[in-house]
Protein backbone atom coordinates (compact mmCIF):
# COMPACT_ATOMS: atom_id res chain seq x y z
CA UNK A 1 0.00 0.00 0.00
CA UNK A 2 1.37 3.42 -0.97
CA UNK A 3 0.00 6.23 1.20
CA UNK A 4 -0.52 9.62 -0.49
CA UNK A 5 1.14 11.61 2.31
CA UNK A 6 3.40 10.54 5.16
CA UNK A 7 4.48 13.05 7.81
CA UNK A 8 7.27 12.22 10.24
CA UNK A 9 7.17 14.26 13.46
CA UNK A 10 4.37 15.61 15.64
CA UNK A 11 5.54 19.03 16.80
CA UNK A 12 3.91 22.20 15.49
CA UNK A 13 5.32 21.62 11.97
CA UNK A 14 4.07 18.06 11.56
CA UNK A 15 0.68 18.58 13.24
CA UNK A 16 -0.06 21.80 11.34
CA UNK A 17 0.91 20.24 7.99
CA UNK A 18 -1.29 17.20 8.73
CA UNK A 19 -4.30 19.43 9.46
CA UNK A 20 -3.72 21.64 6.40
CA UNK A 21 -3.51 18.57 4.14
CA UNK A 22 -7.24 17.76 4.65
CA UNK A 23 -9.08 16.08 3.01
CA UNK A 24 -6.03 14.19 1.70
CA UNK A 25 -5.40 11.09 3.87
CA UNK A 26 -2.30 11.45 6.05
CA UNK A 27 -0.22 8.95 8.00
CA UNK A 28 1.46 10.78 10.91
CA UNK A 29 4.47 9.10 12.53
CA UNK A 30 5.84 10.13 15.90
CA UNK A 31 8.64 8.37 17.74
CA UNK A 32 7.52 9.66 21.15
CA UNK A 33 3.92 9.63 22.43
CA UNK A 34 1.92 12.62 21.12
CA UNK A 35 2.77 15.71 23.18
CA UNK A 36 6.19 14.42 24.29
CA UNK A 37 9.71 14.67 22.85
CA UNK A 38 9.08 17.90 20.94
CA UNK A 39 10.45 21.42 21.33
CA UNK A 40 6.96 22.74 20.65
CA UNK A 41 5.68 21.91 24.13
CA UNK A 42 8.72 23.67 25.64
CA UNK A 43 8.27 27.02 23.86
CA UNK A 44 7.61 29.68 26.43
CA UNK A 45 7.63 33.29 25.31
CA UNK A 46 4.99 33.03 22.64
CA UNK A 47 4.23 33.87 19.04
CA UNK A 48 5.94 36.89 17.46
CA UNK A 49 3.49 38.71 15.21
CA UNK A 50 2.52 42.27 14.31
CA UNK A 51 -0.64 42.35 16.43
CA UNK A 52 -0.33 45.65 18.33
CA UNK A 53 -1.67 49.03 17.15
CA UNK A 54 1.90 50.43 16.90
CA UNK A 55 3.11 47.55 14.74
CA UNK A 56 3.16 46.44 11.09
CA UNK A 57 4.44 43.51 9.02
CA UNK A 58 7.08 45.82 7.48
CA UNK A 59 8.40 46.83 10.93
CA UNK A 60 8.44 43.20 12.08
CA UNK A 61 10.39 42.21 8.95
CA UNK A 62 12.82 45.13 9.43
CA UNK A 63 13.53 44.13 13.05
CA UNK A 64 14.08 40.53 11.95
CA UNK A 65 16.58 41.59 9.28
CA UNK A 66 18.41 43.86 11.76
CA UNK A 67 18.57 41.07 14.36
CA UNK A 68 20.30 38.79 11.87
CA UNK A 69 23.15 41.28 11.33
CA UNK A 70 23.54 40.53 7.61
CA UNK A 71 22.59 36.84 7.68
CA UNK A 72 18.84 37.15 7.08
CA UNK A 73 17.18 36.41 3.74
CA UNK A 74 14.97 39.51 3.42
CA UNK A 75 12.28 37.81 1.35
CA UNK A 76 12.00 35.05 3.95
CA UNK A 77 11.75 37.66 6.73
CA UNK A 78 8.85 39.34 4.90
CA UNK A 79 7.08 36.01 4.38
CA UNK A 80 7.53 35.24 8.09
CA UNK A 81 6.24 38.63 9.17
CA UNK A 82 3.25 38.90 6.82
CA UNK A 83 0.98 35.96 7.67
CA UNK A 84 2.00 35.99 11.33
CA UNK A 85 -0.97 37.82 12.84
CA UNK A 86 -3.52 35.69 11.05
CA UNK A 87 -1.81 32.37 11.77
CA UNK A 88 -1.07 33.09 15.39
CA UNK A 89 -4.58 34.41 15.93
CA UNK A 90 -5.90 31.14 14.58
CA UNK A 91 -3.65 29.14 16.92
CA UNK A 92 -4.76 31.15 19.89
CA UNK A 93 -8.42 30.85 18.99
CA UNK A 94 -7.90 27.08 19.10
CA UNK A 95 -6.91 27.44 22.72
CA UNK A 96 -9.57 29.86 23.96
CA UNK A 97 -8.87 31.83 27.10
CA UNK A 98 -5.14 31.19 27.15
CA UNK A 99 -4.19 34.63 25.88
CA UNK A 100 -7.09 36.43 27.52
CA UNK A 101 -6.58 39.85 29.06
CA UNK A 102 -9.39 41.41 31.05
CA UNK A 103 -9.95 44.03 28.30
CA UNK A 104 -10.01 41.35 25.58
CA UNK A 105 -6.76 42.52 23.91
CA UNK A 106 -3.61 40.51 23.18
CA UNK A 107 -1.11 39.93 26.01
CA UNK A 108 2.00 41.18 24.20
CA UNK A 109 5.53 41.41 25.54
CA UNK A 110 8.69 42.85 24.10
CA UNK A 111 11.69 40.60 23.66
CA UNK A 112 15.19 40.76 22.27
CA UNK A 113 15.57 42.46 18.88
CA UNK A 114 11.93 43.60 18.70
CA UNK A 115 11.38 47.36 18.62
CA UNK A 116 7.78 47.06 19.88
CA UNK A 117 5.86 44.57 22.03
CA UNK A 118 4.82 41.78 19.65
CA UNK A 119 5.29 38.44 21.39
CA UNK A 120 1.78 37.12 22.07
CA UNK A 121 1.81 35.11 25.27
CA UNK A 122 -0.45 32.52 26.78
CA UNK A 123 -0.80 31.99 30.51
CA UNK A 124 2.55 33.67 31.20
CA UNK A 125 5.04 31.25 29.63
CA UNK A 126 2.75 28.42 28.47
CA UNK A 127 2.47 29.32 24.76
CA UNK A 128 4.06 26.15 23.39
CA UNK A 129 2.17 23.82 25.73
CA UNK A 130 -1.13 25.56 24.92
CA UNK A 131 -0.64 25.49 21.15
CA UNK A 132 0.56 21.88 21.22
CA UNK A 133 -2.45 20.72 23.27
CA UNK A 134 -4.86 22.49 20.90
CA UNK A 135 -3.19 21.02 17.79
CA UNK A 136 -3.19 17.50 19.26
CA UNK A 137 -6.89 17.77 20.06
CA UNK A 138 -7.61 18.88 16.48
CA UNK A 139 -5.44 16.12 14.99
CA UNK A 140 -7.03 13.41 17.16
CA UNK A 141 -10.46 14.59 15.99
CA UNK A 142 -9.51 14.68 12.29
CA UNK A 143 -10.82 11.76 10.21
CA UNK A 144 -8.18 12.14 7.48
CA UNK A 145 -5.22 11.57 9.86
CA UNK A 146 -3.98 8.13 10.95
CA UNK A 147 -1.68 8.62 13.96
CA UNK A 148 1.09 6.09 14.60
CA UNK A 149 2.56 6.80 18.04
CA UNK A 150 5.83 5.16 19.04
CA UNK A 151 6.85 4.65 15.38
CA UNK A 152 10.37 5.93 14.79
CA UNK A 153 11.65 6.63 11.27
CA UNK A 154 15.15 5.20 10.83
CA UNK A 155 15.85 5.66 7.11
CA UNK A 156 14.25 6.94 3.94
CA UNK A 157 13.22 4.50 1.21
CA UNK A 158 14.95 5.41 -2.06
CA UNK A 159 12.97 5.85 -5.29
CA UNK A 160 14.71 6.21 -8.63
CA UNK A 161 12.20 8.75 -10.00
CA UNK A 162 10.79 10.64 -6.99
CA UNK A 163 13.93 10.39 -4.83
CA UNK A 164 12.04 9.26 -1.72
CA UNK A 165 9.40 6.53 -1.50
CA UNK A 166 8.61 6.72 2.22
CA UNK A 167 10.44 5.58 5.34
CA UNK A 168 11.77 2.51 7.07
CA UNK A 169 10.34 2.77 10.58
CA UNK A 170 10.70 0.89 13.86
CA UNK A 171 7.28 0.03 15.30
CA UNK A 172 6.48 0.08 19.05
CA UNK A 173 7.48 -3.64 19.28
CA UNK A 174 10.92 -2.86 17.86
CA UNK A 175 10.29 -4.38 14.43
CA UNK A 176 11.43 -2.58 11.27
CA UNK A 177 8.71 -1.97 8.67
CA UNK A 178 8.67 -0.02 5.40
CA UNK A 179 5.94 2.63 5.05
CA UNK A 180 5.59 3.61 1.42
CA UNK A 181 4.29 7.03 0.44
CA UNK A 182 3.95 9.21 -2.66
CA UNK A 183 5.04 12.24 -0.61
CA UNK A 184 7.06 12.28 2.62
CA UNK A 185 7.36 15.32 4.91
CA UNK A 186 10.18 15.32 7.47
CA UNK A 187 9.21 17.48 10.45
CA UNK A 188 11.45 16.03 13.14
CA UNK A 189 12.68 19.27 14.68
CA UNK A 190 16.06 20.41 15.81
CA UNK A 191 19.54 18.96 16.28
CA UNK A 192 20.27 20.80 19.54
CA UNK A 193 20.38 17.50 21.45
CA UNK A 194 23.69 16.65 19.76
CA UNK A 195 25.47 19.27 21.87
CA UNK A 196 26.92 18.54 25.32
CA UNK A 197 24.38 20.92 26.86
CA UNK A 198 21.18 21.86 25.09
CA UNK A 199 17.98 23.82 25.74
CA UNK A 200 15.95 21.53 23.45
CA UNK A 201 14.78 17.99 24.27
CA UNK A 202 17.88 15.72 24.19
CA UNK A 203 16.03 13.47 21.73
CA UNK A 204 16.21 16.25 19.08
CA UNK A 205 19.29 14.99 17.30
CA UNK A 206 18.72 15.86 13.66
CA UNK A 207 18.06 12.26 12.61
CA UNK A 208 15.94 13.36 9.64
CA UNK A 209 18.73 15.59 8.35
CA UNK A 210 21.05 12.57 8.40
CA UNK A 211 18.46 10.37 6.66
CA UNK A 212 17.87 12.98 3.94
CA UNK A 213 21.62 13.53 3.47
CA UNK A 214 22.11 9.79 3.11
CA UNK A 215 19.57 9.81 0.28
CA UNK A 216 21.48 12.64 -1.46
CA UNK A 217 19.52 15.71 -0.30
CA UNK A 218 21.41 18.99 -0.11
CA UNK A 219 21.21 20.22 3.50
CA UNK A 220 20.85 23.99 3.81
CA UNK A 221 22.02 26.13 6.77
CA UNK A 222 22.55 23.34 9.35
CA UNK A 223 24.70 25.70 11.44
CA UNK A 224 21.60 27.64 12.56
CA UNK A 225 20.80 25.86 15.82
CA UNK A 226 18.57 27.45 18.45
CA UNK A 227 20.04 27.93 21.91
CA UNK A 228 18.35 29.99 24.56
CA UNK A 229 20.36 32.91 25.91
CA UNK A 230 18.75 32.57 29.33
CA UNK A 231 19.59 28.96 30.21
CA UNK A 232 20.64 28.44 33.82
CA UNK A 233 24.01 26.70 34.30
CA UNK A 234 23.29 24.19 37.09
CA UNK A 235 24.93 21.15 35.54
CA UNK A 236 21.73 19.79 34.01
CA UNK A 237 21.16 18.75 30.40
CA UNK A 238 18.83 19.95 28.94
CA UNK A 239 19.50 23.19 30.80
CA UNK A 240 16.40 24.89 32.29
CA UNK A 241 15.49 28.43 31.27
CA UNK A 242 14.98 31.53 33.33
CA UNK A 243 11.35 31.80 32.30
CA UNK A 244 10.69 33.94 29.25
CA UNK A 245 7.82 35.59 31.09
CA UNK A 246 10.53 37.32 33.18
CA UNK A 247 12.45 38.35 30.07
CA UNK A 248 9.29 39.58 28.41
CA UNK A 249 8.51 41.83 31.35
CA UNK A 250 11.98 43.40 31.30
CA UNK A 251 13.94 41.38 33.87
CA UNK A 252 17.62 42.24 34.17
CA UNK A 253 19.99 39.30 33.73
CA UNK A 254 23.20 39.24 35.74
CA UNK A 255 26.02 36.84 34.83
CA UNK A 256 28.50 35.33 37.31
CA UNK A 257 30.90 38.24 36.77
CA UNK A 258 28.16 40.62 37.88
CA UNK A 259 27.67 42.11 34.40
CA UNK A 260 24.07 42.85 33.67
CA UNK A 261 22.07 43.35 30.55
CA UNK A 262 18.45 44.18 29.94
CA UNK A 263 16.88 40.89 28.90
CA UNK A 264 14.28 42.48 26.66
CA UNK A 265 16.97 44.18 24.58
CA UNK A 266 19.69 41.50 24.60
C1 LIG B 1 12.96 25.93 25.62
C2 LIG B 1 12.44 26.44 24.30
C3 LIG B 1 11.74 27.66 24.24
C4 LIG B 1 11.25 28.14 23.02
N1 LIG B 1 10.54 29.32 22.99
C5 LIG B 1 9.98 29.75 21.81
C6 LIG B 1 9.16 30.90 21.77
O1 LIG B 1 8.92 31.56 22.77
N2 LIG B 1 8.63 31.27 20.57
C7 LIG B 1 8.87 30.56 19.41
O2 LIG B 1 8.37 30.95 18.35
N3 LIG B 1 9.66 29.45 19.43
C8 LIG B 1 10.20 29.02 20.59
N4 LIG B 1 10.97 27.89 20.62
C9 LIG B 1 11.23 27.22 19.33
C10 LIG B 1 10.06 26.35 18.92
O3 LIG B 1 9.64 25.59 20.04
C11 LIG B 1 10.50 25.41 17.78
O4 LIG B 1 11.03 26.18 16.71
C12 LIG B 1 9.34 24.60 17.25
O5 LIG B 1 8.57 24.04 18.31
C13 LIG B 1 9.86 23.48 16.36
O6 LIG B 1 8.76 22.68 15.99
P1 LIG B 1 8.97 21.38 15.10
O7 LIG B 1 7.62 20.82 14.81
O8 LIG B 1 9.84 21.72 13.94
O9 LIG B 1 9.84 20.37 16.01
P2 LIG B 1 9.47 19.63 17.38
O10 LIG B 1 8.40 20.35 18.13
O11 LIG B 1 10.76 19.38 18.09
O12 LIG B 1 8.84 18.24 16.90
C14 LIG B 1 9.62 17.19 16.40
C15 LIG B 1 8.78 15.93 16.34
O13 LIG B 1 9.48 14.93 15.61
C16 LIG B 1 9.43 13.69 16.33
N5 LIG B 1 10.59 12.91 15.88
C17 LIG B 1 11.91 13.23 15.93
N6 LIG B 1 12.66 12.28 15.32
C18 LIG B 1 11.77 11.34 14.87
C19 LIG B 1 11.91 10.11 14.15
N7 LIG B 1 13.12 9.66 13.75
N8 LIG B 1 10.79 9.39 13.87
C20 LIG B 1 9.55 9.82 14.24
N9 LIG B 1 9.36 10.99 14.92
C21 LIG B 1 10.45 11.72 15.22
C22 LIG B 1 9.43 14.10 17.80
O14 LIG B 1 8.95 13.07 18.64
C23 LIG B 1 8.47 15.30 17.72
O15 LIG B 1 7.13 14.85 17.71
C24 LIG B 1 11.47 27.39 21.82
C25 LIG B 1 12.14 26.17 21.88
C26 LIG B 1 12.62 25.69 23.11
C27 LIG B 1 13.34 24.36 23.13
Tab-separated table of C-alpha atoms and ligand atoms in Angstrom:
chain	number	residue	atom	x	y	z
A	1	UNK	CA	0.000	0.000	0.000
A	2	UNK	CA	1.369	3.416	-0.972
A	3	UNK	CA	-0.001	6.235	1.200
A	4	UNK	CA	-0.524	9.617	-0.494
A	5	UNK	CA	1.137	11.609	2.309
A	6	UNK	CA	3.404	10.538	5.156
A	7	UNK	CA	4.476	13.052	7.813
A	8	UNK	CA	7.275	12.216	10.236
A	9	UNK	CA	7.167	14.263	13.464
A	10	UNK	CA	4.365	15.611	15.639
A	11	UNK	CA	5.541	19.030	16.804
A	12	UNK	CA	3.907	22.201	15.489
A	13	UNK	CA	5.320	21.623	11.971
A	14	UNK	CA	4.072	18.062	11.562
A	15	UNK	CA	0.684	18.580	13.238
A	16	UNK	CA	-0.064	21.800	11.338
A	17	UNK	CA	0.905	20.239	7.993
A	18	UNK	CA	-1.285	17.205	8.735
A	19	UNK	CA	-4.304	19.430	9.463
A	20	UNK	CA	-3.721	21.635	6.404
A	21	UNK	CA	-3.514	18.566	4.139
A	22	UNK	CA	-7.238	17.759	4.647
A	23	UNK	CA	-9.083	16.079	3.008
A	24	UNK	CA	-6.030	14.187	1.700
A	25	UNK	CA	-5.403	11.092	3.869
A	26	UNK	CA	-2.301	11.455	6.048
A	27	UNK	CA	-0.218	8.951	7.998
A	28	UNK	CA	1.463	10.782	10.906
A	29	UNK	CA	4.466	9.104	12.532
A	30	UNK	CA	5.841	10.126	15.897
A	31	UNK	CA	8.642	8.370	17.735
A	32	UNK	CA	7.519	9.658	21.151
A	33	UNK	CA	3.919	9.629	22.430
A	34	UNK	CA	1.920	12.620	21.120
A	35	UNK	CA	2.771	15.707	23.180
A	36	UNK	CA	6.191	14.422	24.287
A	37	UNK	CA	9.707	14.667	22.846
A	38	UNK	CA	9.082	17.899	20.944
A	39	UNK	CA	10.449	21.420	21.332
A	40	UNK	CA	6.963	22.745	20.646
A	41	UNK	CA	5.681	21.907	24.134
A	42	UNK	CA	8.716	23.665	25.635
A	43	UNK	CA	8.265	27.018	23.859
A	44	UNK	CA	7.612	29.681	26.434
A	45	UNK	CA	7.633	33.294	25.312
A	46	UNK	CA	4.995	33.035	22.641
A	47	UNK	CA	4.227	33.868	19.040
A	48	UNK	CA	5.945	36.885	17.459
A	49	UNK	CA	3.486	38.706	15.214
A	50	UNK	CA	2.524	42.272	14.314
A	51	UNK	CA	-0.637	42.354	16.429
A	52	UNK	CA	-0.328	45.646	18.333
A	53	UNK	CA	-1.671	49.028	17.145
A	54	UNK	CA	1.902	50.429	16.905
A	55	UNK	CA	3.115	47.547	14.740
A	56	UNK	CA	3.161	46.436	11.092
A	57	UNK	CA	4.438	43.512	9.023
A	58	UNK	CA	7.081	45.821	7.483
A	59	UNK	CA	8.398	46.826	10.930
A	60	UNK	CA	8.442	43.197	12.083
A	61	UNK	CA	10.390	42.214	8.954
A	62	UNK	CA	12.823	45.135	9.432
A	63	UNK	CA	13.533	44.132	13.050
A	64	UNK	CA	14.076	40.528	11.947
A	65	UNK	CA	16.581	41.586	9.281
A	66	UNK	CA	18.409	43.862	11.764
A	67	UNK	CA	18.573	41.072	14.364
A	68	UNK	CA	20.305	38.789	11.867
A	69	UNK	CA	23.155	41.279	11.329
A	70	UNK	CA	23.543	40.533	7.614
A	71	UNK	CA	22.592	36.841	7.685
A	72	UNK	CA	18.836	37.154	7.083
A	73	UNK	CA	17.183	36.409	3.735
A	74	UNK	CA	14.968	39.510	3.417
A	75	UNK	CA	12.279	37.806	1.346
A	76	UNK	CA	11.997	35.052	3.945
A	77	UNK	CA	11.754	37.665	6.729
A	78	UNK	CA	8.854	39.341	4.900
A	79	UNK	CA	7.079	36.010	4.385
A	80	UNK	CA	7.531	35.236	8.090
A	81	UNK	CA	6.237	38.634	9.166
A	82	UNK	CA	3.253	38.901	6.821
A	83	UNK	CA	0.979	35.964	7.666
A	84	UNK	CA	1.996	35.994	11.331
A	85	UNK	CA	-0.966	37.824	12.841
A	86	UNK	CA	-3.517	35.688	11.048
A	87	UNK	CA	-1.810	32.374	11.767
A	88	UNK	CA	-1.071	33.091	15.393
A	89	UNK	CA	-4.577	34.409	15.928
A	90	UNK	CA	-5.898	31.137	14.578
A	91	UNK	CA	-3.653	29.140	16.920
A	92	UNK	CA	-4.762	31.154	19.888
A	93	UNK	CA	-8.418	30.849	18.995
A	94	UNK	CA	-7.903	27.079	19.098
A	95	UNK	CA	-6.912	27.437	22.720
A	96	UNK	CA	-9.566	29.857	23.963
A	97	UNK	CA	-8.870	31.833	27.104
A	98	UNK	CA	-5.140	31.193	27.147
A	99	UNK	CA	-4.192	34.632	25.884
A	100	UNK	CA	-7.090	36.434	27.517
A	101	UNK	CA	-6.583	39.853	29.060
A	102	UNK	CA	-9.390	41.410	31.048
A	103	UNK	CA	-9.947	44.029	28.299
A	104	UNK	CA	-10.008	41.350	25.580
A	105	UNK	CA	-6.758	42.523	23.909
A	106	UNK	CA	-3.613	40.514	23.184
A	107	UNK	CA	-1.112	39.933	26.012
A	108	UNK	CA	1.999	41.177	24.205
A	109	UNK	CA	5.534	41.407	25.540
A	110	UNK	CA	8.692	42.855	24.098
A	111	UNK	CA	11.693	40.602	23.661
A	112	UNK	CA	15.194	40.762	22.271
A	113	UNK	CA	15.567	42.464	18.878
A	114	UNK	CA	11.927	43.595	18.705
A	115	UNK	CA	11.375	47.364	18.623
A	116	UNK	CA	7.783	47.058	19.882
A	117	UNK	CA	5.864	44.571	22.032
A	118	UNK	CA	4.817	41.782	19.648
A	119	UNK	CA	5.287	38.441	21.386
A	120	UNK	CA	1.780	37.118	22.075
A	121	UNK	CA	1.806	35.111	25.274
A	122	UNK	CA	-0.446	32.515	26.783
A	123	UNK	CA	-0.804	31.990	30.514
A	124	UNK	CA	2.550	33.666	31.204
A	125	UNK	CA	5.037	31.254	29.632
A	126	UNK	CA	2.754	28.423	28.465
A	127	UNK	CA	2.473	29.318	24.763
A	128	UNK	CA	4.057	26.147	23.393
A	129	UNK	CA	2.174	23.819	25.728
A	130	UNK	CA	-1.134	25.558	24.924
A	131	UNK	CA	-0.644	25.485	21.150
A	132	UNK	CA	0.556	21.875	21.218
A	133	UNK	CA	-2.454	20.719	23.268
A	134	UNK	CA	-4.859	22.489	20.900
A	135	UNK	CA	-3.193	21.015	17.791
A	136	UNK	CA	-3.189	17.499	19.262
A	137	UNK	CA	-6.887	17.772	20.059
A	138	UNK	CA	-7.609	18.875	16.481
A	139	UNK	CA	-5.438	16.116	14.989
A	140	UNK	CA	-7.026	13.409	17.163
A	141	UNK	CA	-10.464	14.589	15.991
A	142	UNK	CA	-9.510	14.682	12.288
A	143	UNK	CA	-10.819	11.760	10.208
A	144	UNK	CA	-8.184	12.136	7.476
A	145	UNK	CA	-5.215	11.566	9.860
A	146	UNK	CA	-3.976	8.131	10.954
A	147	UNK	CA	-1.680	8.623	13.957
A	148	UNK	CA	1.085	6.087	14.601
A	149	UNK	CA	2.565	6.796	18.035
A	150	UNK	CA	5.834	5.160	19.039
A	151	UNK	CA	6.847	4.645	15.383
A	152	UNK	CA	10.372	5.927	14.791
A	153	UNK	CA	11.648	6.630	11.272
A	154	UNK	CA	15.153	5.205	10.833
A	155	UNK	CA	15.850	5.662	7.109
A	156	UNK	CA	14.248	6.938	3.936
A	157	UNK	CA	13.222	4.498	1.210
A	158	UNK	CA	14.949	5.409	-2.060
A	159	UNK	CA	12.967	5.852	-5.286
A	160	UNK	CA	14.706	6.206	-8.634
A	161	UNK	CA	12.204	8.747	-9.996
A	162	UNK	CA	10.794	10.635	-6.992
A	163	UNK	CA	13.927	10.391	-4.829
A	164	UNK	CA	12.039	9.261	-1.718
A	165	UNK	CA	9.399	6.526	-1.504
A	166	UNK	CA	8.608	6.722	2.216
A	167	UNK	CA	10.445	5.581	5.338
A	168	UNK	CA	11.768	2.515	7.067
A	169	UNK	CA	10.337	2.768	10.585
A	170	UNK	CA	10.699	0.891	13.856
A	171	UNK	CA	7.284	0.031	15.305
A	172	UNK	CA	6.478	0.082	19.055
A	173	UNK	CA	7.484	-3.636	19.284
A	174	UNK	CA	10.915	-2.863	17.855
A	175	UNK	CA	10.285	-4.375	14.426
A	176	UNK	CA	11.426	-2.581	11.268
A	177	UNK	CA	8.709	-1.969	8.675
A	178	UNK	CA	8.671	-0.019	5.401
A	179	UNK	CA	5.937	2.633	5.054
A	180	UNK	CA	5.592	3.612	1.420
A	181	UNK	CA	4.287	7.027	0.438
A	182	UNK	CA	3.954	9.208	-2.657
A	183	UNK	CA	5.045	12.243	-0.610
A	184	UNK	CA	7.056	12.284	2.618
A	185	UNK	CA	7.364	15.315	4.909
A	186	UNK	CA	10.184	15.319	7.467
A	187	UNK	CA	9.208	17.481	10.455
A	188	UNK	CA	11.446	16.029	13.143
A	189	UNK	CA	12.677	19.274	14.679
A	190	UNK	CA	16.059	20.408	15.814
A	191	UNK	CA	19.545	18.961	16.275
A	192	UNK	CA	20.270	20.796	19.544
A	193	UNK	CA	20.382	17.504	21.452
A	194	UNK	CA	23.689	16.647	19.759
A	195	UNK	CA	25.468	19.268	21.874
A	196	UNK	CA	26.922	18.538	25.319
A	197	UNK	CA	24.378	20.919	26.861
A	198	UNK	CA	21.181	21.860	25.090
A	199	UNK	CA	17.981	23.816	25.741
A	200	UNK	CA	15.945	21.534	23.448
A	201	UNK	CA	14.782	17.988	24.271
A	202	UNK	CA	17.883	15.722	24.194
A	203	UNK	CA	16.034	13.473	21.730
A	204	UNK	CA	16.207	16.252	19.085
A	205	UNK	CA	19.295	14.986	17.301
A	206	UNK	CA	18.717	15.860	13.656
A	207	UNK	CA	18.055	12.259	12.609
A	208	UNK	CA	15.942	13.360	9.640
A	209	UNK	CA	18.735	15.588	8.346
A	210	UNK	CA	21.046	12.571	8.403
A	211	UNK	CA	18.465	10.371	6.656
A	212	UNK	CA	17.875	12.978	3.941
A	213	UNK	CA	21.615	13.529	3.466
A	214	UNK	CA	22.106	9.788	3.105
A	215	UNK	CA	19.569	9.813	0.275
A	216	UNK	CA	21.476	12.639	-1.464
A	217	UNK	CA	19.518	15.709	-0.304
A	218	UNK	CA	21.406	18.987	-0.105
A	219	UNK	CA	21.215	20.225	3.503
A	220	UNK	CA	20.846	23.991	3.810
A	221	UNK	CA	22.025	26.127	6.768
A	222	UNK	CA	22.549	23.342	9.348
A	223	UNK	CA	24.695	25.700	11.439
A	224	UNK	CA	21.604	27.641	12.561
A	225	UNK	CA	20.798	25.859	15.819
A	226	UNK	CA	18.566	27.450	18.453
A	227	UNK	CA	20.036	27.932	21.910
A	228	UNK	CA	18.347	29.991	24.559
A	229	UNK	CA	20.363	32.915	25.911
A	230	UNK	CA	18.747	32.571	29.328
A	231	UNK	CA	19.587	28.961	30.206
A	232	UNK	CA	20.644	28.439	33.825
A	233	UNK	CA	24.006	26.697	34.297
A	234	UNK	CA	23.286	24.188	37.087
A	235	UNK	CA	24.934	21.147	35.542
A	236	UNK	CA	21.728	19.788	34.009
A	237	UNK	CA	21.158	18.749	30.401
A	238	UNK	CA	18.826	19.948	28.944
A	239	UNK	CA	19.495	23.193	30.800
A	240	UNK	CA	16.403	24.887	32.293
A	241	UNK	CA	15.494	28.429	31.267
A	242	UNK	CA	14.985	31.530	33.331
A	243	UNK	CA	11.346	31.797	32.302
A	244	UNK	CA	10.691	33.943	29.249
A	245	UNK	CA	7.820	35.589	31.094
A	246	UNK	CA	10.534	37.322	33.181
A	247	UNK	CA	12.448	38.350	30.071
A	248	UNK	CA	9.291	39.583	28.413
A	249	UNK	CA	8.513	41.833	31.353
A	250	UNK	CA	11.980	43.405	31.299
A	251	UNK	CA	13.936	41.380	33.875
A	252	UNK	CA	17.620	42.236	34.166
A	253	UNK	CA	19.991	39.302	33.726
A	254	UNK	CA	23.203	39.236	35.736
A	255	UNK	CA	26.020	36.842	34.832
A	256	UNK	CA	28.501	35.331	37.307
A	257	UNK	CA	30.899	38.241	36.769
A	258	UNK	CA	28.157	40.619	37.879
A	259	UNK	CA	27.669	42.109	34.404
A	260	UNK	CA	24.066	42.850	33.675
A	261	UNK	CA	22.069	43.351	30.551
A	262	UNK	CA	18.453	44.179	29.937
A	263	UNK	CA	16.881	40.890	28.899
A	264	UNK	CA	14.283	42.484	26.662
A	265	UNK	CA	16.972	44.175	24.581
A	266	UNK	CA	19.688	41.505	24.603
B	1	LIG	C1	12.964	25.931	25.624
B	1	LIG	C2	12.437	26.440	24.304
B	1	LIG	C3	11.743	27.658	24.245
B	1	LIG	C4	11.248	28.136	23.023
B	1	LIG	N1	10.539	29.320	22.994
B	1	LIG	C5	9.981	29.747	21.809
B	1	LIG	C6	9.157	30.900	21.767
B	1	LIG	O1	8.920	31.558	22.767
B	1	LIG	N2	8.628	31.274	20.571
B	1	LIG	C7	8.875	30.564	19.414
B	1	LIG	O2	8.369	30.945	18.350
B	1	LIG	N3	9.657	29.454	19.432
B	1	LIG	C8	10.197	29.024	20.593
B	1	LIG	N4	10.973	27.888	20.616
B	1	LIG	C9	11.232	27.224	19.333
B	1	LIG	C10	10.062	26.347	18.920
B	1	LIG	O3	9.636	25.593	20.042
B	1	LIG	C11	10.504	25.411	17.783
B	1	LIG	O4	11.026	26.176	16.708
B	1	LIG	C12	9.340	24.600	17.251
B	1	LIG	O5	8.575	24.036	18.306
B	1	LIG	C13	9.859	23.476	16.359
B	1	LIG	O6	8.756	22.679	15.989
B	1	LIG	P1	8.969	21.384	15.097
B	1	LIG	O7	7.618	20.825	14.812
B	1	LIG	O8	9.843	21.724	13.936
B	1	LIG	O9	9.836	20.371	16.007
B	1	LIG	P2	9.474	19.632	17.377
B	1	LIG	O10	8.401	20.347	18.127
B	1	LIG	O11	10.762	19.380	18.091
B	1	LIG	O12	8.835	18.237	16.901
B	1	LIG	C14	9.625	17.187	16.404
B	1	LIG	C15	8.777	15.934	16.344
B	1	LIG	O13	9.484	14.928	15.612
B	1	LIG	C16	9.429	13.689	16.331
B	1	LIG	N5	10.587	12.907	15.875
B	1	LIG	C17	11.912	13.228	15.925
B	1	LIG	N6	12.660	12.276	15.319
B	1	LIG	C18	11.771	11.336	14.874
B	1	LIG	C19	11.915	10.110	14.154
B	1	LIG	N7	13.121	9.656	13.754
B	1	LIG	N8	10.789	9.386	13.866
B	1	LIG	C20	9.551	9.823	14.241
B	1	LIG	N9	9.357	10.995	14.916
B	1	LIG	C21	10.455	11.720	15.224
B	1	LIG	C22	9.435	14.103	17.804
B	1	LIG	O14	8.951	13.074	18.643
B	1	LIG	C23	8.467	15.296	17.717
B	1	LIG	O15	7.129	14.846	17.707
B	1	LIG	C24	11.466	27.391	21.825
B	1	LIG	C25	12.145	26.171	21.882
B	1	LIG	C26	12.624	25.692	23.105
B	1	LIG	C27	13.340	24.363	23.134
